[in-house]
Amino acid sequence: MNDTAEAPKPQGLGGFEETVKDFWASRPRRPARGGKIGGVAAAIGNRYGIDPVVVRVAFVTATVFGGVGLSLYVLCWLVFAAEGDEVSPVEALFGRGRSSLSKPLTIALGILFFPLSSWAFAGGWFDGGGVIGAAMMVTALYLLHRSRGHLNRPAPTVRAVTDVGPAAFSMSAPGTAEKSESGWDPLGADPMAWDLPDPQPAPAPPPPPSPPSAPRRKSKIGIATLGVALLVGGIGAAIASDGHTWFSAQHVIGLVLGVLGVGMVAGAFAGGGRKLAILAVPLSIIGVALTTLPVNDYSGGLGDLRATPLTAAEVQPTYERTAGTVDLDLTQLPADVPVATEIHVGAGDTTVLVPETADVTYSCESHAGDVQCLGRGTSGVGTGPTTGVDYGPDGVGGLQLTVKIDQGVGTVEVNRG
C-alpha cells in the first residue's frame, strides 16, 4: 500500500465546477508583510506568481471605470484567510475557526460591502460598467487559476487541538494497567526508570548549494507598451480636435489605460512593465475627475486656443474646448462697437485680457478650481458664478464688453491689459 500523499495536479483542471471548487479550497492567503490595505492584491499576486502592482492597478481601474473594484476588494478581504489563520474572517464570524481579523472589523467590512456594490451596479458608471467590470475581474481570476492554480498552493492549516483528555497522559505499558491500578510493583522501582531513550538519528547532510541563476533578461514590454499608449493617446487627441464627439477626454484616457493594463498584465508574466503604474495611477485619478465633473457638457475638441481679434467682427460669439487652454486677448479692440462673447471649457485654464478703460460686464464660473475676475474671485468646488460690472480706473466710458466664462475644471482669470 502506497502511503505517499497525492501530488497536486500540475496543469488545467477538469471543468468549471472543479476549477471553482479547487479555487475555494486553495484560496490566496493574505500575507502578514508586503500588503498595503488588507493584503488582497499581494495575496493574489503571490498565489499566482504575478506582480502585485498589476493586481492593484486592476482594482483601481475597475473602480474608476465601473466602480466595482472597491466592492470586489472588500469581498476578497472577507473571504481570504490571512497567513497563519485557520479560516477566513467570514468563516470565523460563524465560529468555524480562528481569524486574526477582529469580529467588529469583519462586521464593518460586511456592512460596507453592500453600499459599495449598490453604488457600482446602480448604472451611473458608463451605463452598466459595473457589471462588465465585475465579469472581467472574475473571468481573469478564473483563467489565472486554470493556468496557474498549481503554483504556490497554500499549505492547509490544521486547526489547533484544545481538548486534551486524561488518556493523553497515560504512561502505562501494555498489559500493566491492572498492576498499576493495584499499586503492586514486584521490583519496588519506578516503572518509568526502565524506559530508555531512543537513539538520536544521525543529522541529515546539508543540501548541495544551488547553482547561481542566470541573470534575467530584461523585458522590453514596458517600453513597447508606453510607445503604443502614447501613440493611441496622440491619435485620439488628434481625432478629438477635429470635432469627433466620441473621442472625449474620458474615452481617450480610457483607451490609454486599456493599453497600459494589457502591457502590465503581459509584463507580469514575461517580466517588465511594472513602472507603467507610474503613468496609469495619475491617469486613473484624472479619469475619475473627468467622469464625476460635468466635462461632457463641453464640446470643441482638445488643445490650446489663442486669439487676438482686432475688430468686433473677428470676435467669435463662443469659444469652446473640451480640454485645453483658452487665451483670449481683447486689448486691441476699438471702443466704438459693443462686444459680447462666451467661453466654455471642460478642463483647463482660461485667461482673458480686456482693455484698460473698457466697461466690462462679467460672469465667471469654474465648477472645480480658482476664479479671479477683475479683482473678485472664488476657490473650491461648486462655488457658483462670480458676476459684476467693472468700469475700470477711468470710470464709466469706453468699450462696452460682456464676457461670460463657464468652465468645468481649472483656473479662470480676467485681467486688464
Short mmCIF file of C-alpha atoms in Angstrom, two decimals:
data_model
loop_
_atom_site.label_atom_id
_atom_site.label_comp_id
_atom_site.label_asym_id
_atom_site.label_seq_id
_atom_site.Cartn_x
_atom_site.Cartn_y
_atom_site.Cartn_z
CA MET A 1 0.00 0.00 0.00
CA ASN A 2 1.41 3.34 -1.04
CA ASP A 3 1.27 5.91 1.79
CA THR A 4 2.62 8.77 -0.33
CA ALA A 5 0.34 11.80 -0.49
CA GLU A 6 -1.17 12.55 -3.86
CA ALA A 7 0.59 15.44 -5.59
CA PRO A 8 -1.49 18.38 -6.79
CA LYS A 9 -2.45 18.49 -10.40
CA PRO A 10 0.21 20.37 -12.33
CA GLN A 11 -1.99 21.65 -15.10
CA GLY A 12 -5.55 22.58 -16.02
CA LEU A 13 -8.49 21.23 -14.11
CA GLY A 14 -11.34 19.14 -15.43
CA GLY A 15 -14.14 21.66 -15.76
CA PHE A 16 -15.75 24.82 -14.48
CA GLU A 17 -17.19 23.29 -11.31
CA GLU A 18 -13.94 21.53 -10.42
CA THR A 19 -11.97 24.74 -11.03
CA VAL A 20 -14.25 26.75 -8.76
CA LYS A 21 -14.07 24.13 -6.00
CA ASP A 22 -10.29 23.94 -6.26
CA PHE A 23 -10.02 27.73 -6.13
CA TRP A 24 -12.11 27.85 -2.98
CA ALA A 25 -10.05 25.09 -1.36
CA SER A 26 -6.74 26.78 -2.23
CA ARG A 27 -7.72 30.44 -1.98
CA PRO A 28 -4.91 33.01 -1.81
CA ARG A 29 -3.78 33.89 1.70
CA ARG A 30 -3.23 37.50 2.72
CA PRO A 31 0.44 37.91 3.71
CA ALA A 32 1.48 39.33 7.03
CA ARG A 33 4.02 41.58 5.28
CA GLY A 34 4.05 43.19 1.86
CA GLY A 35 0.38 44.11 1.70
CA LYS A 36 -0.91 47.66 1.52
CA ILE A 37 -4.51 47.60 2.71
CA GLY A 38 -5.67 44.16 3.78
CA GLY A 39 -3.10 42.43 1.56
CA VAL A 40 -5.62 41.29 -1.08
CA ALA A 41 -3.54 42.31 -4.11
CA ALA A 42 -0.38 40.83 -2.58
CA ALA A 43 -2.26 37.60 -1.83
CA ILE A 44 -3.42 37.19 -5.43
CA GLY A 45 0.00 38.14 -6.81
CA ASN A 46 1.88 35.73 -4.54
CA ARG A 47 -0.60 32.92 -5.18
CA TYR A 48 -0.36 33.01 -8.97
CA GLY A 49 3.18 34.32 -9.41
CA ILE A 50 2.40 37.74 -10.86
CA ASP A 51 3.39 41.25 -9.80
CA PRO A 52 1.03 42.57 -7.06
CA VAL A 53 1.29 46.03 -8.65
CA VAL A 54 -0.63 44.70 -11.66
CA VAL A 55 -3.38 43.42 -9.37
CA ARG A 56 -3.60 46.78 -7.57
CA VAL A 57 -3.85 48.64 -10.88
CA ALA A 58 -6.60 46.23 -11.97
CA PHE A 59 -8.61 47.01 -8.84
CA VAL A 60 -8.07 50.77 -9.31
CA THR A 61 -9.08 50.59 -12.97
CA ALA A 62 -12.19 48.58 -12.12
CA THR A 63 -13.06 51.25 -9.54
CA VAL A 64 -12.56 54.15 -11.95
CA PHE A 65 -14.37 52.56 -14.89
CA GLY A 66 -17.36 50.76 -13.45
CA GLY A 67 -16.97 51.33 -9.70
CA VAL A 68 -16.87 47.60 -8.89
CA GLY A 69 -13.22 47.44 -7.83
CA LEU A 70 -13.82 48.54 -4.24
CA SER A 71 -16.64 46.09 -3.60
CA LEU A 72 -14.62 43.17 -5.04
CA TYR A 73 -11.62 44.18 -2.93
CA VAL A 74 -13.71 44.19 0.27
CA LEU A 75 -15.24 40.82 -0.70
CA CYS A 76 -11.80 39.25 -1.19
CA TRP A 77 -10.69 40.72 2.14
CA LEU A 78 -13.57 38.92 3.82
CA VAL A 79 -13.13 35.50 2.16
CA PHE A 80 -9.30 35.27 2.01
CA ALA A 81 -7.70 33.98 5.18
CA ALA A 82 -4.50 35.55 6.44
CA GLU A 83 -1.25 33.61 6.75
CA GLY A 84 -1.33 31.59 9.96
CA ASP A 85 -5.12 31.83 10.35
CA GLU A 86 -7.33 28.77 10.37
CA VAL A 87 -10.19 30.25 8.33
CA SER A 88 -11.25 33.45 6.58
CA PRO A 89 -12.82 36.34 8.55
CA VAL A 90 -16.32 35.43 7.35
CA GLU A 91 -15.92 31.79 8.40
CA ALA A 92 -14.51 32.87 11.76
CA LEU A 93 -17.56 35.07 12.28
CA PHE A 94 -19.71 31.91 12.20
CA GLY A 95 -17.42 30.01 14.59
CA ARG A 96 -15.68 27.74 12.09
CA GLY A 97 -12.18 28.60 13.25
CA ARG A 98 -9.80 31.35 14.23
CA SER A 99 -9.01 34.51 12.25
CA SER A 100 -6.68 37.36 13.15
CA LEU A 101 -9.22 39.91 11.85
CA SER A 102 -11.43 41.04 14.70
CA LYS A 103 -15.15 40.34 14.51
CA PRO A 104 -16.16 44.04 14.77
CA LEU A 105 -13.97 44.88 11.77
CA THR A 106 -15.35 41.89 9.87
CA ILE A 107 -18.90 43.07 10.51
CA ALA A 108 -17.96 46.63 9.47
CA LEU A 109 -16.46 45.38 6.18
CA GLY A 110 -19.55 43.25 5.58
CA ILE A 111 -21.80 46.26 6.08
CA LEU A 112 -19.57 48.38 3.82
CA PHE A 113 -19.75 45.78 1.05
CA PHE A 114 -23.47 46.32 0.36
CA PRO A 115 -23.49 50.10 -0.31
CA LEU A 116 -20.33 49.76 -2.40
CA SER A 117 -21.98 47.06 -4.52
CA SER A 118 -25.16 49.10 -4.85
CA TRP A 119 -23.11 52.11 -5.96
CA ALA A 120 -21.20 50.04 -8.52
CA PHE A 121 -24.26 48.35 -10.07
CA ALA A 122 -26.57 51.37 -9.98
CA GLY A 123 -25.85 52.12 -13.65
CA GLY A 124 -24.31 55.55 -13.21
CA TRP A 125 -20.82 54.43 -14.21
CA PHE A 126 -20.73 54.21 -18.03
CA ASP A 127 -24.22 52.65 -18.13
CA GLY A 128 -23.59 49.14 -16.86
CA GLY A 129 -19.84 49.36 -16.46
CA GLY A 130 -20.07 47.76 -13.02
CA VAL A 131 -21.46 44.52 -14.45
CA ILE A 132 -18.85 44.48 -17.21
CA GLY A 133 -16.04 45.24 -14.76
CA ALA A 134 -17.13 42.50 -12.35
CA ALA A 135 -17.39 39.98 -15.19
CA MET A 136 -13.92 40.86 -16.44
CA MET A 137 -12.35 40.63 -12.96
CA VAL A 138 -13.99 37.28 -12.17
CA THR A 139 -13.08 35.91 -15.60
CA ALA A 140 -9.46 36.99 -15.17
CA LEU A 141 -9.26 35.30 -11.77
CA TYR A 142 -10.84 32.13 -13.18
CA LEU A 143 -8.36 31.99 -16.06
CA LEU A 144 -5.48 32.65 -13.67
CA HIS A 145 -6.49 29.69 -11.54
CA ARG A 146 -6.99 27.46 -14.58
CA SER A 147 -3.47 28.17 -15.83
CA ARG A 148 -1.56 28.79 -12.58
CA GLY A 149 -3.59 27.14 -9.86
CA HIS A 150 -0.87 24.55 -9.32
CA LEU A 151 1.65 27.22 -8.30
CA ASN A 152 2.27 28.33 -4.71
CA ARG A 153 -0.61 26.33 -3.29
CA PRO A 154 -1.03 27.31 0.37
CA ALA A 155 -0.38 24.59 2.89
CA PRO A 156 -3.56 23.56 4.72
CA THR A 157 -3.76 24.99 8.21
CA VAL A 158 -4.61 22.35 10.82
CA ARG A 159 -6.99 23.52 13.46
CA ALA A 160 -5.35 23.56 16.89
CA VAL A 161 -6.48 20.84 19.34
CA THR A 162 -7.53 22.33 22.64
CA ASP A 163 -9.34 19.42 24.35
CA VAL A 164 -6.83 17.01 25.84
CA GLY A 165 -8.24 14.08 27.80
CA PRO A 166 -6.66 12.03 30.57
CA ALA A 167 -5.74 9.32 28.09
CA ALA A 168 -3.19 11.63 26.52
CA PHE A 169 -1.14 11.49 29.69
CA SER A 170 -1.31 7.70 30.18
CA MET A 171 2.22 6.27 30.51
CA SER A 172 1.34 2.64 31.25
CA ALA A 173 2.81 -0.01 29.08
CA PRO A 174 0.51 -2.60 27.50
CA GLY A 175 -0.52 -5.26 29.98
CA THR A 176 0.42 -3.24 33.08
CA ALA A 177 -2.77 -1.33 33.57
CA GLU A 178 -4.15 -3.68 36.22
CA LYS A 179 -0.87 -3.76 38.13
CA SER A 180 -0.58 -0.01 38.13
CA GLU A 181 -4.11 0.33 39.45
CA SER A 182 -3.43 -2.14 42.29
CA GLY A 183 -0.19 -0.36 43.20
CA TRP A 184 1.77 -3.69 43.25
CA ASP A 185 5.37 -3.44 41.96
CA PRO A 186 7.43 -6.62 42.43
CA LEU A 187 10.75 -4.80 41.98
CA GLY A 188 9.88 -1.80 44.12
CA ALA A 189 11.24 0.57 41.44
CA ASP A 190 9.82 3.31 39.34
CA PRO A 191 8.36 1.72 36.18
CA MET A 192 9.38 4.78 34.14
CA ALA A 193 13.03 4.16 35.01
CA TRP A 194 13.02 1.16 32.64
CA ASP A 195 12.15 3.34 29.61
CA LEU A 196 15.48 4.09 27.97
CA PRO A 197 15.69 6.99 25.50
CA ASP A 198 15.68 6.14 21.82
CA PRO A 199 18.95 6.69 19.97
CA GLN A 200 19.14 10.01 18.19
CA PRO A 201 19.18 9.75 14.38
CA ALA A 202 22.23 10.96 12.55
CA PRO A 203 21.87 14.51 11.25
CA ALA A 204 20.94 14.77 7.61
CA PRO A 205 23.68 16.09 5.33
CA PRO A 206 23.16 19.70 4.22
CA PRO A 207 21.67 20.12 0.74
CA PRO A 208 24.12 20.92 -2.00
CA PRO A 209 24.31 24.61 -2.89
CA SER A 210 22.10 25.57 -5.80
CA PRO A 211 23.93 26.77 -8.90
CA PRO A 212 23.83 30.53 -9.46
CA SER A 213 20.87 31.52 -11.58
CA ALA A 214 21.47 33.25 -14.83
CA PRO A 215 20.62 36.95 -14.90
CA ARG A 216 17.07 37.53 -16.01
CA ARG A 217 16.79 39.00 -19.44
CA LYS A 218 15.37 42.49 -19.32
CA SER A 219 11.97 42.63 -20.98
CA LYS A 220 11.07 45.32 -23.49
CA ILE A 221 7.33 45.04 -22.82
CA GLY A 222 7.28 48.20 -20.72
CA ILE A 223 8.94 50.37 -23.39
CA ALA A 224 6.78 48.91 -26.16
CA THR A 225 3.58 49.41 -24.15
CA LEU A 226 4.49 53.01 -23.33
CA GLY A 227 5.10 53.73 -27.00
CA VAL A 228 1.76 52.22 -28.05
CA ALA A 229 -0.06 54.07 -25.26
CA LEU A 230 1.42 57.42 -26.33
CA LEU A 231 0.54 56.65 -29.94
CA VAL A 232 -3.06 55.80 -29.04
CA GLY A 233 -3.38 58.92 -26.89
CA GLY A 234 -1.96 61.14 -29.64
CA ILE A 235 -4.24 59.69 -32.31
CA GLY A 236 -7.26 60.01 -30.02
CA ALA A 237 -6.43 63.63 -29.22
CA ALA A 238 -5.98 64.43 -32.92
CA ILE A 239 -9.34 62.91 -33.80
CA ALA A 240 -10.99 64.77 -30.90
CA SER A 241 -9.53 68.07 -32.11
CA ASP A 242 -11.37 67.57 -35.42
CA GLY A 243 -14.70 67.62 -33.57
CA HIS A 244 -15.50 63.88 -33.26
CA THR A 245 -17.66 63.80 -30.14
CA TRP A 246 -16.99 60.16 -29.18
CA PHE A 247 -13.29 60.86 -28.63
CA SER A 248 -13.86 62.82 -25.47
CA ALA A 249 -11.15 63.24 -22.85
CA GLN A 250 -12.63 60.38 -20.80
CA HIS A 251 -12.64 57.98 -23.75
CA VAL A 252 -9.10 58.87 -24.81
CA ILE A 253 -7.86 58.31 -21.24
CA GLY A 254 -9.78 55.04 -21.14
CA LEU A 255 -8.09 53.84 -24.34
CA VAL A 256 -4.65 54.73 -22.97
CA LEU A 257 -5.40 52.95 -19.67
CA GLY A 258 -6.54 49.90 -21.60
CA VAL A 259 -3.22 49.73 -23.44
CA LEU A 260 -1.29 50.21 -20.18
CA GLY A 261 -3.34 47.48 -18.49
CA VAL A 262 -2.63 44.96 -21.26
CA GLY A 263 1.07 45.81 -21.07
CA MET A 264 1.21 45.40 -17.29
CA VAL A 265 -0.57 42.04 -17.43
CA ALA A 266 1.81 40.85 -20.14
CA GLY A 267 4.75 42.19 -18.14
CA ALA A 268 3.59 40.32 -15.04
CA PHE A 269 4.03 37.02 -16.90
CA ALA A 270 7.07 37.85 -19.03
CA GLY A 271 8.80 40.34 -16.72
CA GLY A 272 8.88 44.11 -17.01
CA GLY A 273 6.14 46.71 -17.24
CA ARG A 274 5.99 47.48 -13.53
CA LYS A 275 6.88 51.15 -13.99
CA LEU A 276 3.83 51.63 -16.21
CA ALA A 277 1.84 52.09 -12.99
CA ILE A 278 3.56 55.49 -12.59
CA LEU A 279 1.55 56.67 -15.60
CA ALA A 280 -1.58 54.57 -15.01
CA VAL A 281 -2.33 55.82 -11.48
CA PRO A 282 -2.48 59.58 -12.27
CA LEU A 283 -4.43 58.88 -15.44
CA SER A 284 -6.94 56.92 -13.37
CA ILE A 285 -7.31 59.85 -10.98
CA ILE A 286 -7.85 62.23 -13.90
CA GLY A 287 -10.39 59.82 -15.32
CA VAL A 288 -12.32 59.86 -12.05
CA ALA A 289 -12.34 63.68 -12.06
CA LEU A 290 -13.48 63.90 -15.67
CA THR A 291 -16.18 61.29 -15.08
CA THR A 292 -17.51 62.93 -11.92
CA LEU A 293 -17.42 66.57 -13.06
CA PRO A 294 -19.66 67.89 -15.89
CA VAL A 295 -17.00 67.82 -18.60
CA ASN A 296 -19.32 66.05 -21.04
CA ASP A 297 -21.34 69.27 -21.33
CA TYR A 298 -18.46 70.95 -23.19
CA SER A 299 -17.50 70.46 -26.82
CA GLY A 300 -14.86 71.97 -29.08
CA GLY A 301 -12.20 69.26 -29.01
CA LEU A 302 -8.84 69.13 -27.29
CA GLY A 303 -5.90 71.52 -27.41
CA ASP A 304 -4.96 75.16 -26.91
CA LEU A 305 -6.84 78.13 -28.36
CA ARG A 306 -5.23 81.56 -28.66
CA ALA A 307 -6.91 84.52 -30.32
CA THR A 308 -6.26 88.27 -30.59
CA PRO A 309 -9.13 89.80 -32.57
CA LEU A 310 -8.54 93.29 -33.97
CA THR A 311 -12.16 94.19 -34.75
CA ALA A 312 -15.55 93.40 -33.24
CA ALA A 313 -16.38 91.27 -36.29
CA GLU A 314 -13.44 88.97 -35.57
CA VAL A 315 -14.71 88.18 -32.05
CA GLN A 316 -16.48 84.83 -32.09
CA PRO A 317 -19.77 84.53 -30.19
CA THR A 318 -18.47 81.36 -28.44
CA TYR A 319 -15.05 79.89 -27.81
CA GLU A 320 -15.15 76.18 -26.81
CA ARG A 321 -12.74 73.48 -25.72
CA THR A 322 -13.43 70.10 -24.15
CA ALA A 323 -9.97 70.13 -22.61
CA GLY A 324 -7.20 72.63 -23.14
CA THR A 325 -6.22 76.26 -22.69
CA VAL A 326 -8.06 79.34 -23.94
CA ASP A 327 -6.07 82.59 -24.14
CA LEU A 328 -8.18 85.47 -25.46
CA ASP A 329 -6.65 88.95 -25.86
CA LEU A 330 -9.26 91.69 -26.39
CA THR A 331 -6.99 94.67 -25.76
CA GLN A 332 -6.73 95.56 -29.46
CA LEU A 333 -10.46 96.12 -30.00
CA PRO A 334 -11.70 99.62 -30.84
CA ALA A 335 -14.06 101.28 -28.37
CA ASP A 336 -16.83 102.23 -30.83
CA VAL A 337 -18.67 98.87 -31.14
CA PRO A 338 -20.03 96.84 -28.16
CA VAL A 339 -18.69 93.28 -27.95
CA ALA A 340 -20.12 90.17 -26.26
CA THR A 341 -18.59 86.68 -26.17
CA GLU A 342 -18.80 83.43 -24.19
CA ILE A 343 -16.13 80.88 -23.31
CA HIS A 344 -16.88 77.23 -22.45
CA VAL A 345 -14.03 74.95 -21.33
CA GLY A 346 -14.37 71.47 -19.85
CA ALA A 347 -10.94 71.08 -18.26
CA GLY A 348 -8.04 73.50 -18.49
CA ASP A 349 -7.24 77.18 -17.96
CA THR A 350 -8.90 80.31 -19.33
CA THR A 351 -7.24 83.73 -19.48
CA VAL A 352 -8.93 86.84 -20.88
CA LEU A 353 -7.28 90.26 -21.25
CA VAL A 354 -9.60 93.28 -21.58
CA PRO A 355 -8.73 96.93 -22.40
CA GLU A 356 -7.68 99.16 -19.52
CA THR A 357 -10.61 101.55 -19.98
CA ALA A 358 -13.34 99.09 -21.01
CA ASP A 359 -16.63 98.81 -19.15
CA VAL A 360 -16.80 95.06 -18.51
CA THR A 361 -19.88 93.08 -17.51
CA TYR A 362 -18.63 89.65 -16.50
CA SER A 363 -19.80 86.26 -15.27
CA CYS A 364 -17.01 83.82 -14.38
CA GLU A 365 -17.54 80.27 -13.07
CA SER A 366 -15.34 77.23 -12.54
CA HIS A 367 -17.13 74.20 -11.10
CA ALA A 368 -13.89 72.98 -9.56
CA GLY A 369 -10.99 75.42 -9.43
CA ASP A 370 -9.95 79.05 -8.91
CA VAL A 371 -11.61 82.20 -10.30
CA GLN A 372 -10.01 85.66 -10.42
CA CYS A 373 -12.21 88.04 -12.33
CA LEU A 374 -11.16 91.73 -12.25
CA GLY A 375 -10.27 91.67 -8.57
CA ARG A 376 -13.02 89.31 -7.42
CA GLY A 377 -12.64 85.59 -7.06
CA THR A 378 -13.61 82.27 -5.57
CA SER A 379 -11.86 78.95 -4.99
CA GLY A 380 -13.20 75.45 -4.48
CA VAL A 381 -15.94 73.19 -5.81
CA GLY A 382 -19.48 74.30 -6.63
CA THR A 383 -18.99 77.92 -5.55
CA GLY A 384 -21.24 79.36 -8.27
CA PRO A 385 -20.53 82.15 -10.76
CA THR A 386 -18.76 85.39 -9.91
CA THR A 387 -20.65 88.25 -11.56
CA GLY A 388 -20.36 92.02 -11.64
CA VAL A 389 -19.61 95.18 -13.63
CA ASP A 390 -16.22 96.85 -13.63
CA TYR A 391 -15.78 100.30 -15.25
CA GLY A 392 -12.00 100.44 -14.92
CA PRO A 393 -9.83 103.19 -13.43
CA ASP A 394 -11.36 105.91 -15.63
CA GLY A 395 -14.96 105.28 -14.59
CA VAL A 396 -17.88 104.96 -16.96
CA GLY A 397 -16.96 105.18 -20.61
CA GLY A 398 -15.00 103.16 -23.11
CA LEU A 399 -15.57 99.82 -24.83
CA GLN A 400 -18.79 98.08 -23.77
CA LEU A 401 -17.67 94.50 -23.23
CA THR A 402 -19.67 91.50 -21.98
CA VAL A 403 -17.79 88.31 -21.10
CA LYS A 404 -19.29 85.05 -19.81
CA ILE A 405 -16.98 82.16 -18.85
CA ASP A 406 -18.25 78.69 -17.89
CA GLN A 407 -15.57 76.11 -17.03
CA GLY A 408 -15.71 72.59 -15.59
CA VAL A 409 -12.27 72.17 -14.04
CA GLY A 410 -9.38 74.60 -13.88
CA THR A 411 -8.46 78.26 -13.42
CA VAL A 412 -10.32 81.28 -14.80
CA GLU A 413 -8.69 84.72 -14.95
CA VAL A 414 -9.92 88.05 -16.35
CA ASN A 415 -7.39 90.88 -16.16
CA ARG A 416 -6.90 94.29 -17.68
CA GLY A 417 -4.09 94.58 -20.20
#
